[in-house]
Amino acid sequence: SQQGEEDPQALSIQEGENATMNCSYKTSINNLQWYRQNSGRGLVHLILIRSNEREKHSGRLRVTLDTSKKSSSLLITASRAADTASYFCATGQGGSEKLVFGKGTKLTVNP
Amino acid sequence: KAGVTQTPRYLIKTRGQQVTLSCSPISGHRSVSWYQQTPGQGLQFLFEYFSETQRNKGNFPGRFSGRQFSNSRSEMNVSTLELGDSALYLCASSLGGQGGTYGYTFGSGTRLTVV
């Protein structure tokens, strides 16, 4: 079953603009992870934020986590055409290696 | 270092047949997990192996099975294939079996088509 629900399902922006994707989940979590998938290929791990963290940065990526609202957001600044991909959030419950994925946001960055 | 290697990349099988997919994790990674990705159901957890032992299993029928060898390589098997088994099968490995805590490295997947 899906735990994370990404919003929006699809997002189209111009190069240079910022892209924001949101993820909501249902149960308590140990951590929340974001992955990128290019055109039906494998997933690439982008960033992980633990339940006791509120914000994390990695290059052009910024992730926030609000455990009270059970939600997270991924911000990609100064988007590039190469950022075109699907982005998934996944929650880790701790004590289990199982990740529960959302259905993803399809991001298109137009040159 | 080499990433997670999945073979084959593409596979076409007929209903009723069985199939075996292979995954070689990153050297030193002892945990291997398998996921099924379909347009309708998204990414769903199949099972996870650590040191040749299945530690977690998802909600899939018994036709789906797997194993892990002493060199951490893993195989998954699907018997009596159904059309609904058509999917991208992804393998992921993690260091120390804590991918749920530190993140996973995924392979490029095996695209299975059942006709």
Coordinates of N, CA and C in Angstrom, one line a residue:
Chain A
S1 N 0.8 -1.2 0.0 CA 0.0 0.0 0.0 C 0.9 1.2 0.0
Q2 N 0.4 2.3 -0.6 CA 1.1 3.5 -0.7 C 1.0 4.3 0.6
Q3 N 2.1 4.8 1.1 CA 2.0 5.7 2.3 C 2.1 7.1 1.9
G4 N 3.2 7.4 1.1 CA 3.4 8.8 0.7 C 2.6 9.1 -0.5
E5 N 2.1 10.3 -0.4 CA 1.3 10.8 -1.6 C 1.9 12.1 -2.0
E6 N 2.5 12.1 -3.2 CA 3.1 13.3 -3.7 C 2.1 14.3 -4.4
D7 N 2.4 15.5 -4.3 CA 1.6 16.6 -4.9 C 2.5 17.7 -5.4
P8 N 2.3 18.1 -6.6 CA 1.3 17.7 -7.6 C 1.8 16.3 -8.3
Q9 N 0.9 15.7 -9.1 CA 1.3 14.5 -9.8 C 2.2 14.9 -10.9
A10 N 2.0 16.1 -11.5 CA 2.9 16.5 -12.6 C 3.1 18.0 -12.5
L11 N 4.3 18.4 -12.9 CA 4.7 19.8 -12.8 C 5.6 20.1 -14.0
S12 N 5.2 21.2 -14.6 CA 6.0 21.7 -15.8 C 6.5 23.1 -15.6
I13 N 7.8 23.3 -15.7 CA 8.3 24.7 -15.4 C 9.4 25.0 -16.4
Q14 N 9.9 26.2 -16.4 CA 10.9 26.6 -17.3 C 12.3 26.5 -16.6
E15 N 13.3 26.3 -17.4 CA 14.7 26.3 -16.8 C 14.9 27.5 -16.0
G16 N 15.6 27.4 -14.9 CA 15.9 28.5 -14.0 C 14.9 28.7 -12.9
E17 N 13.7 28.2 -13.1 CA 12.7 28.4 -12.1 C 12.9 27.3 -11.0
N18 N 12.2 27.6 -9.8 CA 12.3 26.6 -8.7 C 11.1 25.6 -8.8
A19 N 11.4 24.4 -8.4 CA 10.3 23.4 -8.4 C 10.1 22.9 -7.0
T20 N 8.8 22.9 -6.6 CA 8.5 22.4 -5.2 C 7.5 21.2 -5.4
M21 N 7.9 20.1 -4.7 CA 7.1 18.9 -4.6 C 6.7 18.6 -3.2
N22 N 5.5 18.2 -2.9 CA 5.1 17.9 -1.6 C 4.8 16.4 -1.4
C23 N 4.9 15.9 -0.2 CA 4.7 14.5 0.1 C 4.0 14.5 1.4
S24 N 2.9 13.7 1.5 CA 2.2 13.5 2.8 C 2.3 12.0 3.1
Y25 N 2.3 11.7 4.3 CA 2.3 10.3 4.7 C 1.4 10.0 5.9
K26 N 1.2 8.8 6.3 CA 0.1 8.5 7.2 C 0.6 8.0 8.6
T27 N 1.6 7.2 8.6 CA 2.0 6.7 9.9 C 3.3 7.4 10.4
S28 N 3.7 7.0 11.7 CA 4.9 7.6 12.2 C 6.1 7.0 11.4
I29 N 7.1 7.8 11.3 CA 8.3 7.4 10.5 C 9.6 7.6 11.2
N30 N 10.6 6.9 10.8 CA 11.9 7.0 11.3 C 12.7 8.0 10.4
N31 N 12.4 8.0 9.1 CA 13.0 8.9 8.2 C 12.2 9.0 6.9
L32 N 12.5 10.0 6.1 CA 11.8 10.2 4.8 C 12.9 10.4 3.8
Q33 N 12.8 9.7 2.7 CA 13.8 9.8 1.7 C 13.2 10.2 0.3
W34 N 14.0 10.9 -0.4 CA 13.6 11.4 -1.8 C 14.5 10.7 -2.8
Y35 N 13.8 10.2 -3.9 CA 14.5 9.5 -5.0 C 14.1 10.1 -6.3
R36 N 15.0 10.1 -7.3 CA 14.7 10.5 -8.6 C 14.7 9.3 -9.6
Q37 N 13.8 9.3 -10.6 CA 13.8 8.2 -11.5 C 13.7 8.9 -12.9
N38 N 14.7 8.6 -13.8 CA 14.7 9.0 -15.1 C 14.0 8.0 -16.0
S39 N 12.9 8.3 -16.6 CA 12.3 7.6 -17.7 C 12.4 6.1 -17.5
G40 N 11.7 5.6 -16.4 CA 11.6 4.1 -16.3 C 12.9 3.4 -15.9
R41 N 13.9 4.1 -15.5 CA 15.1 3.4 -15.1 C 15.2 3.3 -13.6
G42 N 16.4 3.0 -13.1 CA 16.5 2.9 -11.6 C 16.3 4.1 -10.9
L43 N 16.1 4.0 -9.6 CA 15.9 5.2 -8.7 C 17.3 5.6 -8.2
V44 N 17.4 6.9 -8.1 CA 18.6 7.5 -7.5 C 18.3 8.2 -6.2
H45 N 19.0 7.8 -5.2 CA 18.8 8.4 -3.9 C 19.3 9.9 -3.9
L46 N 18.4 10.8 -3.5 CA 18.7 12.2 -3.4 C 19.1 12.7 -2.1
I47 N 18.2 12.4 -1.1 CA 18.4 13.0 0.2 C 17.6 12.3 1.2
L48 N 18.1 12.2 2.5 CA 17.3 11.5 3.5 C 17.2 12.5 4.7
I49 N 16.0 12.6 5.3 CA 15.9 13.5 6.4 C 15.3 12.6 7.5
R50 N 15.8 12.8 8.7 CA 15.4 11.9 9.9 C 14.2 12.6 10.6
S51 N 13.5 11.9 11.3 CA 12.3 12.4 11.9 C 12.5 13.5 12.9
N52 N 13.8 13.6 13.4 CA 14.1 14.7 14.4 C 14.7 15.9 13.7
E53 N 14.8 15.8 12.4 CA 15.3 17.0 11.6 C 14.1 17.7 11.0
R54 N 14.3 19.0 10.8 CA 13.3 19.8 10.2 C 13.6 20.3 8.8
E55 N 14.9 20.4 8.5 CA 15.3 20.9 7.2 C 16.7 20.3 6.9
K56 N 16.9 20.1 5.6 CA 18.2 19.6 5.1 C 18.5 20.1 3.7
H57 N 19.8 20.3 3.5 CA 20.2 20.9 2.2 C 21.2 19.9 1.5
S58 N 21.1 19.9 0.2 CA 22.2 19.2 -0.5 C 22.2 19.8 -1.9
G59 N 23.3 20.6 -2.1 CA 23.4 21.3 -3.4 C 22.2 22.2 -3.7
R60 N 21.5 21.9 -4.8 CA 20.3 22.7 -5.2 C 19.0 22.1 -4.5
L61 N 19.2 21.1 -3.7 CA 18.0 20.5 -3.1 C 17.8 21.0 -1.7
R62 N 16.6 21.2 -1.3 CA 16.2 21.6 0.1 C 15.0 20.8 0.4
V63 N 15.1 20.0 1.5 CA 14.0 19.2 2.0 C 13.6 19.7 3.4
T64 N 12.3 19.8 3.6 CA 11.7 20.1 4.9 C 10.9 18.9 5.3
L65 N 10.7 18.8 6.6 CA 9.9 17.7 7.2 C 9.1 18.3 8.3
D66 N 7.8 18.1 8.3 CA 6.9 18.5 9.4 C 6.2 17.3 9.9
T67 N 6.7 16.7 11.0 CA 6.1 15.5 11.5 C 4.7 15.7 12.1
S68 N 4.5 16.9 12.6 CA 3.1 17.2 13.1 C 2.1 17.1 12.0
K69 N 2.4 17.5 10.8 CA 1.5 17.5 9.7 C 1.7 16.3 8.8
K70 N 2.7 15.5 9.2 CA 3.1 14.3 8.4 C 3.2 14.7 6.9
S71 N 4.1 15.6 6.7 CA 4.4 16.1 5.4 C 5.8 16.5 5.2
S72 N 6.2 16.5 3.9 CA 7.6 16.9 3.6 C 7.5 17.6 2.2
S73 N 8.5 18.5 2.0 CA 8.6 19.1 0.7 C 10.0 19.1 0.2
L74 N 10.1 18.9 -1.2 CA 11.4 18.9 -1.8 C 11.4 20.1 -2.8
L75 N 12.4 21.0 -2.6 CA 12.6 22.2 -3.4 C 13.8 22.0 -4.2
I76 N 13.7 22.1 -5.5 CA 14.9 22.1 -6.4 C 15.0 23.6 -6.9
T77 N 16.1 24.2 -6.6 CA 16.3 25.6 -7.1 C 17.0 25.6 -8.4
A78 N 16.7 26.7 -9.1 CA 17.4 26.9 -10.4 C 17.4 25.7 -11.3
S79 N 16.2 25.2 -11.6 CA 16.0 23.9 -12.3 C 16.7 23.9 -13.7
R80 N 17.1 22.8 -14.1 CA 17.8 22.6 -15.3 C 17.0 21.5 -16.1
A81 N 17.2 21.5 -17.4 CA 16.5 20.5 -18.2 C 16.8 19.1 -17.8
A82 N 18.0 18.9 -17.3 CA 18.5 17.6 -16.8 C 17.7 17.1 -15.5
D83 N 17.0 18.0 -14.9 CA 16.2 17.7 -13.7 C 14.9 17.0 -14.1
T84 N 14.6 17.0 -15.4 CA 13.4 16.3 -15.8 C 13.4 14.9 -15.4
A85 N 12.4 14.4 -14.6 CA 12.4 13.1 -14.1 C 11.2 13.0 -13.2
S86 N 10.9 11.8 -12.7 CA 9.9 11.6 -11.7 C 10.6 11.5 -10.3
Y87 N 9.9 12.2 -9.3 CA 10.5 12.3 -8.0 C 9.6 11.5 -7.0
F88 N 10.2 10.7 -6.2 CA 9.4 9.9 -5.2 C 9.8 10.2 -3.8
C89 N 8.9 10.2 -2.9 CA 9.2 10.2 -1.5 C 9.0 8.8 -1.0
A90 N 9.8 8.4 0.0 CA 9.7 7.1 0.6 C 9.9 7.2 2.0
T91 N 9.1 6.5 2.8 CA 9.3 6.5 4.3 C 9.8 5.3 4.8
G92 N 10.7 5.4 5.8 CA 11.3 4.3 6.5 C 10.7 4.3 7.9
Q93 N 10.2 3.1 8.3 CA 9.6 3.0 9.6 C 10.5 2.7 10.7
G94 N 11.7 2.3 10.4 CA 12.7 2.0 11.5 C 12.4 0.5 11.9
G95 N 13.4 -0.2 12.2 CA 13.2 -1.6 12.6 C 12.9 -2.5 11.4
S96 N 12.7 -1.9 10.2 CA 12.4 -2.6 9.0 C 13.1 -1.9 7.9
E97 N 13.6 -2.7 6.9 CA 14.3 -2.2 5.8 C 13.3 -1.8 4.7
K98 N 12.0 -2.0 4.9 CA 11.1 -1.8 3.9 C 10.8 -0.3 3.7
L99 N 10.9 0.2 2.5 CA 10.5 1.6 2.2 C 9.1 1.6 1.6
V100 N 8.3 2.6 2.0 CA 7.0 2.7 1.4 C 7.0 4.0 0.5
F101 N 6.8 3.8 -0.8 CA 6.9 4.9 -1.7 C 5.6 5.5 -2.0
G102 N 5.6 6.8 -2.4 CA 4.5 7.5 -2.9 C 4.4 7.2 -4.4
K103 N 3.4 7.8 -5.1 CA 3.2 7.5 -6.5 C 4.1 8.5 -7.4
G104 N 4.7 9.5 -6.8 CA 5.6 10.3 -7.5 C 5.1 11.6 -8.1
T105 N 6.0 12.5 -8.4 CA 5.7 13.7 -9.1 C 6.5 13.7 -10.4
K106 N 5.9 13.9 -11.5 CA 6.6 13.9 -12.8 C 7.0 15.4 -13.1
L107 N 8.2 15.7 -13.0 CA 8.7 17.1 -13.3 C 9.3 17.2 -14.7
T108 N 8.8 18.2 -15.4 CA 9.3 18.5 -16.7 C 9.9 19.9 -16.7
V109 N 11.2 20.0 -17.0 CA 11.8 21.3 -17.0 C 12.1 21.7 -18.5
N110 N 11.4 22.7 -19.0 CA 11.6 23.1 -20.4 C 12.7 24.0 -20.6
P111 N 13.5 23.7 -21.6 CA 14.7 24.6 -21.9 C 14.3 26.0 -22.4
Chain B
K1 N 33.4 2.6 -7.8 CA 33.1 1.2 -7.6 C 31.8 0.9 -8.4
A2 N 31.7 -0.4 -8.8 CA 30.5 -0.7 -9.6 C 29.2 -0.6 -8.8
G3 N 28.2 -0.2 -9.5 CA 26.9 0.0 -8.9 C 26.2 -1.3 -8.7
V4 N 24.9 -1.3 -8.5 CA 24.0 -2.4 -8.4 C 23.7 -2.9 -9.8
T5 N 24.0 -4.2 -10.1 CA 23.8 -4.7 -11.5 C 22.7 -5.7 -11.5
Q6 N 21.7 -5.4 -12.4 CA 20.6 -6.3 -12.6 C 20.6 -6.9 -14.0
T7 N 20.4 -8.2 -14.0 CA 20.3 -8.9 -15.3 C 19.1 -9.8 -15.4
P8 N 18.5 -10.0 -16.5 CA 18.7 -9.2 -17.7 C 18.0 -7.8 -17.7
R9 N 18.3 -7.0 -18.6 CA 17.6 -5.6 -18.6 C 16.2 -5.8 -19.1
Y10 N 15.9 -6.6 -20.1 CA 14.6 -6.8 -20.6 C 14.3 -8.3 -20.8
L11 N 13.1 -8.6 -20.6 CA 12.7 -10.0 -20.7 C 11.2 -10.1 -21.2
I12 N 11.0 -11.0 -22.1 CA 9.6 -11.2 -22.5 C 9.3 -12.7 -22.3
K13 N 8.2 -13.0 -21.5 CA 7.9 -14.3 -21.2 C 6.4 -14.5 -21.5
T14 N 6.0 -15.8 -21.6 CA 4.6 -16.2 -21.9 C 3.9 -16.5 -20.6
R15 N 2.7 -16.2 -20.5 CA 1.8 -16.6 -19.3 C 2.1 -18.1 -19.0
G16 N 2.2 -18.3 -17.7 CA 2.4 -19.7 -17.2 C 3.9 -20.1 -17.1
Q17 N 4.7 -19.4 -17.7 CA 6.2 -19.7 -17.6 C 6.7 -19.1 -16.2
Q18 N 7.9 -19.5 -16.0 CA 8.6 -18.9 -14.8 C 9.8 -18.1 -15.2
V19 N 10.2 -17.2 -14.3 CA 11.3 -16.3 -14.7 C 12.2 -16.1 -13.4
T20 N 13.5 -16.0 -13.7 CA 14.5 -15.7 -12.6 C 15.2 -14.4 -13.0
L21 N 15.2 -13.5 -12.0 CA 15.9 -12.2 -12.2 C 17.1 -12.2 -11.3
S22 N 18.2 -11.5 -11.7 CA 19.4 -11.6 -10.9 C 19.8 -10.1 -10.5
C23 N 20.4 -10.1 -9.3 CA 20.9 -8.8 -8.8 C 22.2 -8.9 -8.1
S24 N 23.2 -8.2 -8.5 CA 24.5 -8.1 -7.8 C 24.6 -6.8 -7.1
P25 N 24.7 -6.8 -5.8 CA 24.7 -5.5 -5.0 C 26.1 -4.9 -5.1
I26 N 26.2 -3.7 -4.6 CA 27.5 -3.0 -4.5 C 28.4 -3.9 -3.6
S27 N 29.7 -4.0 -3.9 CA 30.6 -4.8 -3.2 C 30.6 -4.3 -1.7
G28 N 30.4 -5.3 -0.8 CA 30.4 -4.9 0.6 C 29.0 -4.7 1.2
H29 N 28.0 -4.5 0.3 CA 26.6 -4.4 0.8 C 26.0 -5.8 1.0
R30 N 25.5 -5.9 2.2 CA 25.0 -7.3 2.5 C 23.4 -7.3 2.5
S31 N 22.8 -6.2 2.3 CA 21.3 -6.2 2.2 C 20.9 -6.0 0.8
V32 N 19.9 -6.8 0.3 CA 19.3 -6.6 -1.0 C 17.8 -6.6 -0.9
S33 N 17.2 -5.6 -1.4 CA 15.7 -5.5 -1.4 C 15.2 -5.5 -2.9
W34 N 14.0 -6.0 -3.1 CA 13.4 -6.1 -4.4 C 12.1 -5.3 -4.3
Y35 N 11.8 -4.5 -5.4 CA 10.6 -3.8 -5.6 C 10.0 -4.0 -6.9
Q36 N 8.7 -4.0 -7.0 CA 8.0 -4.1 -8.3 C 7.4 -2.7 -8.6
Q37 N 7.6 -2.2 -9.8 CA 7.0 -1.0 -10.2 C 6.0 -1.1 -11.4
T38 N 4.8 -0.8 -11.2 CA 3.8 -0.8 -12.3 C 3.1 0.6 -12.3
P39 N 2.6 0.9 -13.5 CA 1.9 2.2 -13.6 C 0.7 2.3 -12.6
G40 N 0.0 1.2 -12.4 CA -1.2 1.2 -11.6 C -0.9 1.2 -10.1
Q41 N 0.0 0.4 -9.6 CA 0.3 0.2 -8.2 C 1.5 1.0 -7.7
G42 N 2.3 1.5 -8.6 CA 3.5 2.2 -8.2 C 4.6 1.3 -7.8
L43 N 5.4 1.7 -6.8 CA 6.5 1.0 -6.3 C 6.1 0.2 -5.1
Q44 N 6.2 -1.1 -5.2 CA 5.8 -2.0 -4.1 C 6.9 -2.9 -3.6
F45 N 7.1 -3.0 -2.3 CA 8.1 -3.8 -1.7 C 7.8 -5.3 -1.9
L46 N 8.8 -6.0 -2.4 CA 8.6 -7.5 -2.5 C 9.2 -8.2 -1.3
F47 N 10.5 -8.1 -1.1 CA 11.2 -8.7 0.0 C 12.6 -8.1 0.2
E48 N 13.2 -8.5 1.3 CA 14.6 -8.0 1.6 C 15.4 -9.1 2.2
Y49 N 16.6 -9.2 1.8 CA 17.5 -10.3 2.3 C 18.7 -9.6 2.9
F50 N 19.2 -10.2 4.0 CA 20.4 -9.8 4.7 C 21.1 -11.0 5.1
S51 N 22.4 -11.1 4.7 CA 23.2 -12.3 5.0 C 22.5 -13.6 4.8
E52 N 21.9 -13.7 3.6 CA 21.2 -14.9 3.1 C 19.9 -15.2 3.7
T53 N 19.4 -14.3 4.6 CA 18.2 -14.6 5.3 C 17.1 -13.6 4.9
Q54 N 15.9 -14.0 4.6 CA 14.8 -13.1 4.3 C 14.4 -12.4 5.6
R55 N 14.5 -11.1 5.6 CA 14.1 -10.4 6.9 C 12.7 -9.8 6.8
N56 N 12.3 -9.4 5.6 CA 11.0 -8.8 5.4 C 10.4 -9.3 4.1
K57 N 9.1 -9.3 4.1 CA 8.4 -9.7 2.9 C 7.2 -8.9 2.7
G58 N 6.9 -8.5 1.5 CA 5.7 -7.7 1.2 C 4.5 -8.5 0.9
N59 N 3.4 -7.9 0.5 CA 2.2 -8.6 0.3 C 2.0 -9.1 -1.1
F60 N 2.8 -10.1 -1.5 CA 2.8 -10.7 -2.8 C 2.5 -12.2 -2.6
P61 N 1.8 -12.8 -3.6 CA 1.5 -14.2 -3.5 C 2.8 -15.0 -3.5
G62 N 2.7 -16.3 -3.1 CA 3.8 -17.2 -3.0 C 4.5 -17.5 -4.3
R63 N 3.9 -17.1 -5.4 CA 4.6 -17.3 -6.7 C 5.9 -16.5 -6.8
F64 N 5.9 -15.4 -5.9 CA 7.1 -14.6 -5.9 C 8.0 -15.1 -4.8
S65 N 9.2 -15.4 -5.1 CA 10.2 -15.9 -4.1 C 11.6 -15.3 -4.5
G66 N 12.4 -15.5 -3.5 CA 13.8 -15.0 -3.7 C 14.8 -15.7 -2.9
R67 N 16.0 -15.4 -3.1 CA 17.1 -16.0 -2.2 C 18.3 -15.1 -2.4
Q68 N 19.2 -15.3 -1.4 CA 20.5 -14.6 -1.5 C 21.6 -15.5 -1.2
F69 N 22.7 -15.4 -2.0 CA 23.8 -16.2 -1.9 C 24.9 -15.7 -0.9
S70 N 25.8 -16.5 -0.6 CA 26.9 -16.1 0.3 C 27.7 -14.9 -0.1
N71 N 27.7 -14.6 -1.4 CA 28.4 -13.4 -1.9 C 27.5 -12.2 -2.0
S72 N 26.3 -12.3 -1.4 CA 25.3 -11.3 -1.4 C 24.5 -11.1 -2.7
R73 N 24.9 -11.8 -3.7 CA 24.1 -11.7 -4.9 C 22.7 -12.3 -4.6
S74 N 21.7 -11.8 -5.3 CA 20.3 -12.2 -5.0 C 19.6 -12.6 -6.3
E75 N 18.7 -13.4 -6.2 CA 17.8 -13.8 -7.3 C 16.4 -13.7 -6.8
M76 N 15.5 -13.3 -7.7 CA 14.1 -13.5 -7.4 C 13.4 -14.3 -8.5
N77 N 12.5 -15.1 -8.2 CA 11.8 -16.0 -9.1 C 10.3 -15.7 -9.1
V78 N 9.7 -15.7 -10.2 CA 8.3 -15.6 -10.3 C 7.8 -16.9 -11.1
S79 N 7.0 -17.7 -10.5 CA 6.5 -18.8 -11.2 C 5.1 -18.6 -11.7
T80 N 4.6 -19.4 -12.7 CA 3.3 -19.3 -13.2 C 2.9 -17.9 -13.6
L81 N 3.7 -17.3 -14.4 CA 3.5 -15.9 -14.7 C 2.1 -15.5 -15.2
E82 N 1.7 -14.3 -14.7 CA 0.4 -13.8 -15.2 C 0.7 -12.4 -15.9
L83 N -0.3 -12.0 -16.7 CA -0.1 -10.8 -17.4 C 0.1 -9.6 -16.4
G84 N -0.5 -9.6 -15.3 CA -0.3 -8.6 -14.3 C 1.1 -8.5 -13.7
D85 N 1.9 -9.5 -14.0 CA 3.3 -9.5 -13.4 C 4.2 -8.6 -14.3
S86 N 3.7 -8.2 -15.4 CA 4.5 -7.3 -16.3 C 4.8 -6.0 -15.5
A87 N 6.1 -5.7 -15.4 CA 6.5 -4.6 -14.5 C 8.0 -4.4 -14.6
L88 N 8.4 -3.3 -14.0 CA 9.9 -3.1 -13.8 C 10.2 -3.6 -12.5
Y89 N 11.2 -4.5 -12.4 CA 11.6 -5.0 -11.1 C 12.9 -4.4 -10.7
L90 N 12.9 -3.8 -9.6 CA 14.1 -3.0 -9.1 C 14.7 -3.7 -7.9
C91 N 16.0 -3.8 -8.0 CA 16.8 -4.3 -6.9 C 17.6 -3.1 -6.2
A92 N 17.7 -3.2 -4.9 CA 18.4 -2.1 -4.2 C 19.3 -2.8 -3.1
S93 N 20.4 -2.2 -2.9 CA 21.3 -2.7 -1.9 C 21.7 -1.6 -0.9
S94 N 22.1 -2.0 0.3 CA 22.5 -1.0 1.3 C 23.6 -1.5 2.1
L95 N 24.4 -0.6 2.6 CA 25.5 -1.0 3.5 C 25.0 -1.4 4.8
G96 N 25.5 -2.5 5.3 CA 25.1 -2.8 6.7 C 23.7 -3.1 6.9
G97 N 22.9 -3.3 5.8 CA 21.5 -3.6 6.0 C 20.7 -2.5 6.6
Q98 N 21.1 -1.3 6.4 CA 20.4 -0.2 7.0 C 19.9 0.8 6.0
G99 N 19.5 0.3 4.8 CA 19.0 1.2 3.8 C 17.8 2.0 4.2
G100 N 17.0 1.3 5.1 CA 15.9 2.1 5.6 C 16.3 3.2 6.4
T101 N 17.5 3.2 6.9 CA 18.0 4.3 7.8 C 18.9 5.2 7.0
Y102 N 19.7 4.7 6.1 CA 20.7 5.5 5.4 C 20.4 5.7 3.9
G103 N 19.5 5.0 3.3 CA 19.2 5.1 1.9 C 19.8 4.0 1.1
Y104 N 19.2 3.7 0.0 CA 19.5 2.6 -0.9 C 20.1 3.1 -2.2
T105 N 20.9 2.1 -2.8 CA 21.4 2.3 -4.1 C 20.6 1.3 -5.0
F106 N 19.9 1.8 -6.0 CA 19.1 1.0 -6.9 C 19.9 0.6 -8.2
G107 N 19.5 -0.6 -8.7 CA 19.9 -1.0 -10.0 C 19.0 -0.3 -11.1
S108 N 19.4 -0.6 -12.3 CA 18.6 0.0 -13.4 C 17.3 -0.8 -13.7
G109 N 17.2 -1.9 -13.1 CA 15.9 -2.7 -13.2 C 15.9 -3.7 -14.3
T110 N 15.0 -4.6 -14.2 CA 14.6 -5.6 -15.3 C 13.2 -5.3 -15.7
R111 N 13.0 -5.0 -17.0 CA 11.7 -4.8 -17.5 C 11.1 -6.2 -18.0
L112 N 10.1 -6.7 -17.3 CA 9.5 -8.0 -17.6 C 8.2 -7.7 -18.3
T113 N 8.0 -8.3 -19.4 CA 6.8 -8.3 -20.1 C 6.2 -9.7 -20.3
V114 N 5.0 -9.9 -19.8 CA 4.4 -11.2 -19.9 C 3.3 -11.1 -21.0
V115 N 3.4 -12.0 -22.0 CA 2.4 -12.0 -23.1 C 1.6 -13.2 -23.1

